[in-house]
Amino acid sequence: MIDAPILRHAETDADVMACFGVMQQLRPHLQSSEAWLARVALQRAQGYRLLAVWDGSKPVALAGYRRIDNLIHGRFIYVDDLITDEAGRGRGHGERLLDELRTLGRADNCNRMVLDTALANALAQRFYFRFGLLARGLHFSMDLQ
């Protein structure tokens, strides 16, 4: 009997390090697992958590998120990162992660779940629309360095 993949937060440094290969598919600018671990430590101080779909001891999909309060959305879940390992796409891992984030957000009295994606990322946009996420605005940014 094969165990089904489970959802579990990456709580330890070892867990976070195990997630590096999957996250690097989404964030290729992350050049080392040590730099990745330092970034996660910094973001954890800002409320960041990393939820993963684990197939045994191997993460196959990740959702980095935090709870934020602001004047636009009130209390909400912001999804910083959402990625499924390229070899495991199409198996429902992304939907499973978003379902769990929705559940966590509701339990924490959040008004909404928010995420950003690139304008050119049509496949992700289609996935988000199917899940029920709606485009409600444009996100503007400017490089400062």
Coordinates of C-alpha atoms in Angstrom, one line a residue:
M1 CA 0.0 0.0 0.0
I2 CA 1.4 3.4 -1.0
D3 CA 0.8 6.2 1.5
A4 CA -0.9 9.3 0.1
P5 CA 1.0 12.6 0.2
I6 CA 0.3 14.5 3.4
L7 CA 0.0 18.2 4.1
R8 CA 2.4 19.5 6.7
H9 CA 4.2 22.8 7.5
A10 CA 7.9 22.9 7.1
E11 CA 8.8 23.8 10.6
T12 CA 12.4 22.9 11.1
D13 CA 15.5 24.1 9.2
A14 CA 15.8 20.5 7.8
D15 CA 12.3 20.7 6.5
V16 CA 12.9 24.1 4.9
M17 CA 16.2 22.9 3.3
A18 CA 14.3 19.9 1.9
C19 CA 12.0 22.3 0.1
F20 CA 14.7 24.2 -1.6
G21 CA 14.7 22.3 -4.9
V22 CA 11.0 22.8 -5.4
M23 CA 11.1 26.4 -4.4
Q24 CA 14.0 27.1 -6.8
Q25 CA 11.7 26.1 -9.7
L26 CA 9.6 29.1 -8.8
R27 CA 12.3 31.4 -7.6
P28 CA 15.4 30.6 -9.7
H29 CA 17.3 33.6 -8.3
L30 CA 17.7 31.6 -5.1
Q31 CA 21.2 30.4 -5.7
S32 CA 21.9 28.3 -2.6
S33 CA 19.9 26.4 0.1
E34 CA 21.8 28.4 2.7
A35 CA 20.5 31.7 1.2
W36 CA 17.0 30.2 1.0
L37 CA 17.1 29.2 4.7
A38 CA 18.2 32.8 5.7
R39 CA 15.4 34.3 3.6
V40 CA 12.8 32.0 5.2
A41 CA 14.2 32.9 8.7
L42 CA 13.8 36.6 7.9
Q43 CA 10.3 36.2 6.5
R44 CA 9.2 34.0 9.4
A45 CA 9.8 37.1 11.6
Q46 CA 7.1 38.7 9.4
G47 CA 4.7 35.8 9.8
Y48 CA 5.7 33.7 6.8
R49 CA 4.9 30.0 7.0
L50 CA 5.6 27.3 4.5
L51 CA 3.0 24.6 3.9
A52 CA 4.1 21.6 1.9
V53 CA 2.6 18.5 0.3
W54 CA 5.0 15.7 1.4
D55 CA 5.4 12.4 -0.4
G56 CA 7.2 10.5 2.3
S57 CA 10.1 12.8 3.3
K58 CA 10.1 14.6 0.0
P59 CA 8.2 17.9 -0.6
V60 CA 6.4 17.9 -3.9
A61 CA 4.4 21.1 -3.7
L62 CA 4.8 24.3 -1.6
A63 CA 2.7 27.3 -0.5
G64 CA 4.5 30.1 1.3
Y65 CA 2.0 32.4 3.0
R66 CA 1.3 34.9 5.8
R67 CA -1.6 36.5 7.5
I68 CA -1.7 40.2 7.0
D69 CA -3.9 43.0 8.1
N70 CA -4.3 46.2 6.0
L71 CA -6.8 48.8 5.0
I72 CA -7.6 47.3 1.6
H73 CA -8.5 43.7 2.6
G74 CA -8.8 43.8 6.3
R75 CA -7.4 40.6 7.7
F76 CA -6.3 38.2 4.9
I77 CA -4.1 35.4 3.8
Y78 CA -1.4 36.4 1.4
V79 CA 0.1 33.7 -0.7
D80 CA 3.7 34.6 -1.4
D81 CA 4.7 31.4 -3.2
L82 CA 2.8 28.5 -4.8
I83 CA 4.6 25.8 -6.7
T84 CA 4.3 22.2 -7.6
D85 CA 7.4 20.2 -8.6
E86 CA 7.5 20.0 -12.3
A87 CA 7.4 16.2 -12.2
G88 CA 4.2 16.2 -10.0
R89 CA 2.0 18.7 -11.8
G90 CA -1.5 17.8 -12.7
R91 CA -2.1 15.7 -9.5
G92 CA -4.1 18.3 -7.6
H93 CA -1.4 19.4 -5.2
G94 CA -1.9 23.1 -5.9
E95 CA -5.6 22.9 -5.4
R96 CA -5.0 21.0 -2.2
L97 CA -2.7 23.6 -0.9
L98 CA -5.1 26.5 -1.7
D99 CA -8.0 24.5 -0.1
E100 CA -6.0 24.2 3.1
L101 CA -5.0 27.9 3.0
R102 CA -8.6 28.9 2.6
T103 CA -9.5 26.7 5.6
L104 CA -6.7 28.2 7.7
G105 CA -7.7 31.7 6.6
R106 CA -11.3 31.1 7.6
A107 CA -10.3 29.7 10.9
D108 CA -8.2 32.9 11.5
N109 CA -11.2 35.1 10.6
C110 CA -9.6 36.3 7.4
N111 CA -11.8 38.2 4.8
R112 CA -10.0 36.9 1.8
M113 CA -7.0 35.1 0.2
V114 CA -4.8 37.2 -2.1
L115 CA -1.9 36.4 -4.4
D116 CA 0.0 37.9 -7.2
T117 CA 1.1 36.3 -10.5
A118 CA 2.9 37.6 -13.5
L119 CA 0.7 39.1 -16.3
A120 CA 2.4 36.7 -18.7
N121 CA 1.7 33.6 -16.6
A122 CA -1.5 32.5 -18.4
L123 CA -1.4 28.9 -17.1
A124 CA -1.3 30.0 -13.5
Q125 CA -4.1 32.6 -14.2
R126 CA -6.3 29.9 -15.6
F127 CA -5.6 27.6 -12.6
Y128 CA -6.5 30.5 -10.2
F129 CA -9.7 31.4 -12.1
R130 CA -10.8 27.7 -11.9
F131 CA -10.1 27.7 -8.2
G132 CA -12.3 30.8 -7.8
L133 CA -9.7 33.5 -7.4
L134 CA -10.7 36.6 -9.3
A135 CA -8.4 39.3 -10.7
R136 CA -9.5 42.4 -8.9
G137 CA -6.7 44.8 -9.8
L138 CA -3.2 45.3 -11.0
H139 CA -0.1 45.1 -8.9
F140 CA 2.4 47.8 -9.6
S141 CA 6.0 47.7 -8.6
M142 CA 9.3 49.6 -9.2
D143 CA 12.8 48.4 -8.8
L144 CA 14.6 50.6 -6.3
Q145 CA 18.1 49.3 -6.9

